[in-house]
CSV table of N, CA and C in Angstrom, one decimal:
chain,number,residue,atom,x,y,z
A,1,UNK,N,21.4,46.2,-20.3
A,1,UNK,CA,20.6,45.2,-21.1
A,1,UNK,C,21.6,44.4,-21.9
A,2,UNK,N,21.2,43.2,-22.2
A,2,UNK,CA,22.0,42.3,-23.1
A,2,UNK,C,21.1,41.6,-24.0
A,3,UNK,N,21.6,41.3,-25.2
A,3,UNK,CA,20.9,40.5,-26.2
A,3,UNK,C,21.9,39.7,-27.0
A,4,UNK,N,21.4,38.7,-27.6
A,4,UNK,CA,22.2,37.8,-28.4
A,4,UNK,C,22.6,38.4,-29.7
A,5,UNK,N,23.8,38.2,-30.2
A,5,UNK,CA,24.2,38.8,-31.5
A,5,UNK,C,23.6,37.9,-32.6
A,6,UNK,N,22.9,38.6,-33.5
A,6,UNK,CA,22.3,37.9,-34.6
A,6,UNK,C,23.3,37.8,-35.7
A,7,UNK,N,23.8,36.6,-35.9
A,7,UNK,CA,24.9,36.4,-36.9
A,7,UNK,C,24.5,36.8,-38.3
A,8,UNK,N,23.2,36.8,-38.6
A,8,UNK,CA,22.8,37.1,-40.0
A,8,UNK,C,22.6,38.6,-40.2
A,9,UNK,N,22.7,39.4,-39.1
A,9,UNK,CA,22.5,40.9,-39.2
A,9,UNK,C,23.8,41.5,-39.7
A,10,UNK,N,23.8,42.1,-40.9
A,10,UNK,CA,25.0,42.7,-41.5
A,10,UNK,C,25.5,44.0,-40.7
A,11,UNK,N,24.7,44.5,-39.8
A,11,UNK,CA,25.1,45.7,-39.0
A,11,UNK,C,26.1,45.4,-37.9
A,12,UNK,N,26.3,44.1,-37.6
A,12,UNK,CA,27.3,43.6,-36.6
A,12,UNK,C,28.6,43.5,-37.3
A,13,UNK,N,29.7,43.8,-36.6
A,13,UNK,CA,31.0,43.6,-37.0
A,13,UNK,C,31.9,43.1,-35.9
A,14,UNK,N,32.9,42.4,-36.2
A,14,UNK,CA,33.8,41.9,-35.2
A,14,UNK,C,35.3,42.1,-35.7
A,15,UNK,N,36.1,42.5,-34.8
A,15,UNK,CA,37.5,42.6,-35.1
A,15,UNK,C,38.3,41.8,-34.1
A,16,UNK,N,39.3,41.0,-34.6
A,16,UNK,CA,40.1,40.2,-33.8
A,16,UNK,C,41.6,40.7,-33.9
A,17,UNK,N,42.2,40.5,-32.7
A,17,UNK,CA,43.7,40.8,-32.7
A,17,UNK,C,44.3,39.4,-32.4
A,18,UNK,N,45.2,39.0,-33.2
A,18,UNK,CA,45.9,37.7,-33.0
A,18,UNK,C,47.4,37.9,-32.9
A,19,UNK,N,48.0,36.9,-32.4
A,19,UNK,CA,49.5,36.9,-32.3
A,19,UNK,C,50.0,35.5,-32.7
A,20,UNK,N,51.0,35.4,-33.6
A,20,UNK,CA,51.6,34.1,-33.9
A,20,UNK,C,52.7,33.8,-33.0
A,21,UNK,N,52.6,32.6,-32.4
A,21,UNK,CA,53.7,32.3,-31.4
A,21,UNK,C,54.9,31.7,-32.2
A,22,UNK,N,55.9,31.2,-31.5
A,22,UNK,CA,57.1,30.7,-32.1
A,22,UNK,C,56.9,29.6,-33.1
A,23,UNK,N,55.9,28.8,-32.8
A,23,UNK,CA,55.5,27.7,-33.8
A,23,UNK,C,54.6,28.3,-34.8
A,24,UNK,N,53.6,27.5,-35.2
A,24,UNK,CA,52.6,27.8,-36.2
A,24,UNK,C,51.3,28.2,-35.6
A,25,UNK,N,51.2,28.2,-34.2
A,25,UNK,CA,49.9,28.5,-33.6
A,25,UNK,C,49.6,30.0,-33.6
A,26,UNK,N,48.4,30.3,-33.9
A,26,UNK,CA,47.9,31.7,-33.8
A,26,UNK,C,47.0,31.8,-32.6
A,27,UNK,N,47.3,32.8,-31.7
A,27,UNK,CA,46.6,33.0,-30.5
A,27,UNK,C,45.7,34.2,-30.5
A,28,UNK,N,44.5,34.0,-30.0
A,28,UNK,CA,43.6,35.2,-29.8
A,28,UNK,C,44.2,36.1,-28.7
A,29,UNK,N,44.3,37.3,-29.0
A,29,UNK,CA,44.8,38.3,-28.0
A,29,UNK,C,43.7,39.2,-27.5
A,30,UNK,N,42.8,39.6,-28.5
A,30,UNK,CA,41.8,40.6,-28.1
A,30,UNK,C,40.7,40.5,-29.2
A,31,UNK,N,39.5,41.0,-28.9
A,31,UNK,CA,38.5,41.2,-29.9
A,31,UNK,C,37.6,42.3,-29.5
A,32,UNK,N,36.8,42.8,-30.4
A,32,UNK,CA,35.8,43.8,-30.2
A,32,UNK,C,34.7,43.6,-31.2
A,33,UNK,N,33.5,43.8,-30.7
A,33,UNK,CA,32.3,43.8,-31.7
A,33,UNK,C,31.8,45.2,-31.7
A,34,UNK,N,31.2,45.5,-32.9
A,34,UNK,CA,30.5,46.8,-33.0
A,34,UNK,C,29.2,46.6,-33.8
A,35,UNK,N,28.3,47.6,-33.6
A,35,UNK,CA,27.0,47.6,-34.2
A,35,UNK,C,26.7,48.9,-34.8
A,36,UNK,N,26.2,48.9,-36.0
A,36,UNK,CA,25.8,50.2,-36.6
A,36,UNK,C,24.3,50.3,-36.4
A,37,UNK,N,23.9,51.4,-35.7
A,37,UNK,CA,22.5,51.6,-35.4
A,37,UNK,C,22.0,52.9,-36.0
A,38,UNK,N,20.7,52.9,-36.3
A,38,UNK,CA,20.1,54.0,-36.9
A,38,UNK,C,20.1,55.2,-36.0
A,39,UNK,N,20.4,56.4,-36.5
A,39,UNK,CA,20.4,57.6,-35.8
A,39,UNK,C,19.5,58.6,-36.6
A,40,UNK,N,18.5,59.1,-36.0
A,40,UNK,CA,17.6,60.0,-36.6
A,40,UNK,C,18.3,61.3,-37.1
A,41,UNK,N,18.1,61.8,-38.3
A,41,UNK,CA,17.0,61.4,-39.2
A,41,UNK,C,17.5,60.5,-40.3
A,42,UNK,N,18.8,60.5,-40.6
A,42,UNK,CA,19.2,59.7,-41.8
A,42,UNK,C,20.6,59.1,-41.7
A,43,UNK,N,21.0,58.8,-40.5
A,43,UNK,CA,22.4,58.4,-40.4
A,43,UNK,C,22.5,57.1,-39.6
A,44,UNK,N,23.7,56.5,-39.7
A,44,UNK,CA,24.1,55.4,-38.9
A,44,UNK,C,25.2,55.8,-38.0
A,45,UNK,N,25.2,55.2,-36.8
A,45,UNK,CA,26.3,55.4,-35.8
A,45,UNK,C,26.8,54.1,-35.4
A,46,UNK,N,28.1,54.0,-35.3
A,46,UNK,CA,28.8,52.8,-34.9
A,46,UNK,C,29.0,52.8,-33.4
A,47,UNK,N,28.6,51.7,-32.7
A,47,UNK,CA,28.7,51.6,-31.3
A,47,UNK,C,29.6,50.3,-31.0
A,48,UNK,N,30.6,50.5,-30.1
A,48,UNK,CA,31.4,49.4,-29.7
A,48,UNK,C,30.5,48.6,-28.7
A,49,UNK,N,30.3,47.3,-28.9
A,49,UNK,CA,29.4,46.6,-28.0
A,49,UNK,C,30.2,45.8,-27.0
A,50,UNK,N,31.2,45.0,-27.4
A,50,UNK,CA,32.1,44.3,-26.5
A,50,UNK,C,33.5,44.6,-26.9
A,51,UNK,N,34.4,44.6,-25.8
A,51,UNK,CA,35.8,44.9,-26.0
A,51,UNK,C,36.5,44.1,-25.0
A,52,UNK,N,37.4,43.2,-25.4
A,52,UNK,CA,38.1,42.3,-24.5
A,52,UNK,C,39.5,42.2,-24.9
A,53,UNK,N,40.5,42.4,-24.0
A,53,UNK,CA,41.9,42.0,-24.2
A,53,UNK,C,42.1,40.9,-23.1
A,54,UNK,N,42.5,39.7,-23.6
A,54,UNK,CA,42.7,38.6,-22.7
A,54,UNK,C,43.8,38.9,-21.7
A,55,UNK,N,43.7,38.4,-20.5
A,55,UNK,CA,44.6,38.9,-19.4
A,55,UNK,C,46.1,38.7,-19.6
A,56,UNK,N,46.6,37.7,-20.3
A,56,UNK,CA,48.0,37.6,-20.5
A,56,UNK,C,48.6,38.7,-21.4
A,57,UNK,N,47.7,39.4,-22.1
A,57,UNK,CA,48.1,40.5,-23.1
A,57,UNK,C,47.7,41.9,-22.6
A,58,UNK,N,47.2,42.0,-21.4
A,58,UNK,CA,46.8,43.3,-20.9
A,58,UNK,C,48.1,44.1,-20.5
A,59,UNK,N,47.9,45.4,-20.4
A,59,UNK,CA,49.0,46.4,-20.1
A,59,UNK,C,50.2,46.3,-21.1
A,60,UNK,N,49.8,46.1,-22.3
A,60,UNK,CA,50.8,46.1,-23.4
A,60,UNK,C,50.5,47.1,-24.5
A,61,UNK,N,49.4,47.8,-24.3
A,61,UNK,CA,49.0,48.8,-25.3
A,61,UNK,C,48.1,48.3,-26.4
A,62,UNK,N,47.7,47.0,-26.3
A,62,UNK,CA,46.9,46.4,-27.3
A,62,UNK,C,45.5,46.9,-27.3
A,63,UNK,N,44.9,47.2,-26.2
A,63,UNK,CA,43.6,47.8,-26.1
A,63,UNK,C,43.6,49.1,-26.8
A,64,UNK,N,44.6,50.0,-26.6
A,64,UNK,CA,44.6,51.3,-27.2
A,64,UNK,C,44.7,51.2,-28.7
A,65,UNK,N,45.6,50.2,-29.2
A,65,UNK,CA,45.7,50.0,-30.6
A,65,UNK,C,44.4,49.5,-31.2
A,66,UNK,N,43.8,48.6,-30.6
A,66,UNK,CA,42.5,48.1,-31.1
A,66,UNK,C,41.5,49.2,-31.1
A,67,UNK,N,41.3,50.0,-30.1
A,67,UNK,CA,40.4,51.1,-30.0
A,67,UNK,C,40.7,52.1,-31.1
A,68,UNK,N,41.9,52.5,-31.3
A,68,UNK,CA,42.3,53.5,-32.3
A,68,UNK,C,42.0,52.9,-33.7
A,69,UNK,N,42.2,51.6,-33.9
A,69,UNK,CA,41.9,51.0,-35.2
A,69,UNK,C,40.4,51.1,-35.5
A,70,UNK,N,39.6,50.8,-34.5
A,70,UNK,CA,38.1,50.8,-34.6
A,70,UNK,C,37.7,52.3,-34.9
A,71,UNK,N,38.3,53.2,-34.3
A,71,UNK,CA,37.9,54.6,-34.5
A,71,UNK,C,38.3,55.0,-36.0
A,72,UNK,N,39.5,54.6,-36.4
A,72,UNK,CA,39.9,55.0,-37.8
A,72,UNK,C,39.0,54.4,-38.8
A,73,UNK,N,38.6,53.1,-38.6
A,73,UNK,CA,37.7,52.5,-39.6
A,73,UNK,C,36.3,53.2,-39.5
A,74,UNK,N,35.8,53.5,-38.4
A,74,UNK,CA,34.5,54.2,-38.3
A,74,UNK,C,34.6,55.5,-38.9
A,75,UNK,N,35.6,56.3,-38.8
A,75,UNK,CA,35.7,57.6,-39.4
A,75,UNK,C,35.9,57.5,-40.9
A,76,UNK,N,36.5,56.4,-41.3
A,76,UNK,CA,36.7,56.2,-42.8
A,76,UNK,C,35.4,55.8,-43.5
A,77,UNK,N,34.5,55.2,-42.7
A,77,UNK,CA,33.2,54.8,-43.2
A,77,UNK,C,32.3,56.0,-43.3
């Protein structure tokens, strides 16, 4: 199933990985979105919704770093 992300819903989060090139340009390398959903009886659970590492940056360990960062943030919350 798929649905549009509601930009006004505070339960959505997005994390970007960027890289600064030799000049002043900042390049998007990867991103992930997450959603906090209600879990019975009184908790929220974080779900990774989208996860993308752009093809020029794949196989460099960036996806693992991004995933580990998301897990650390979720465990800290």
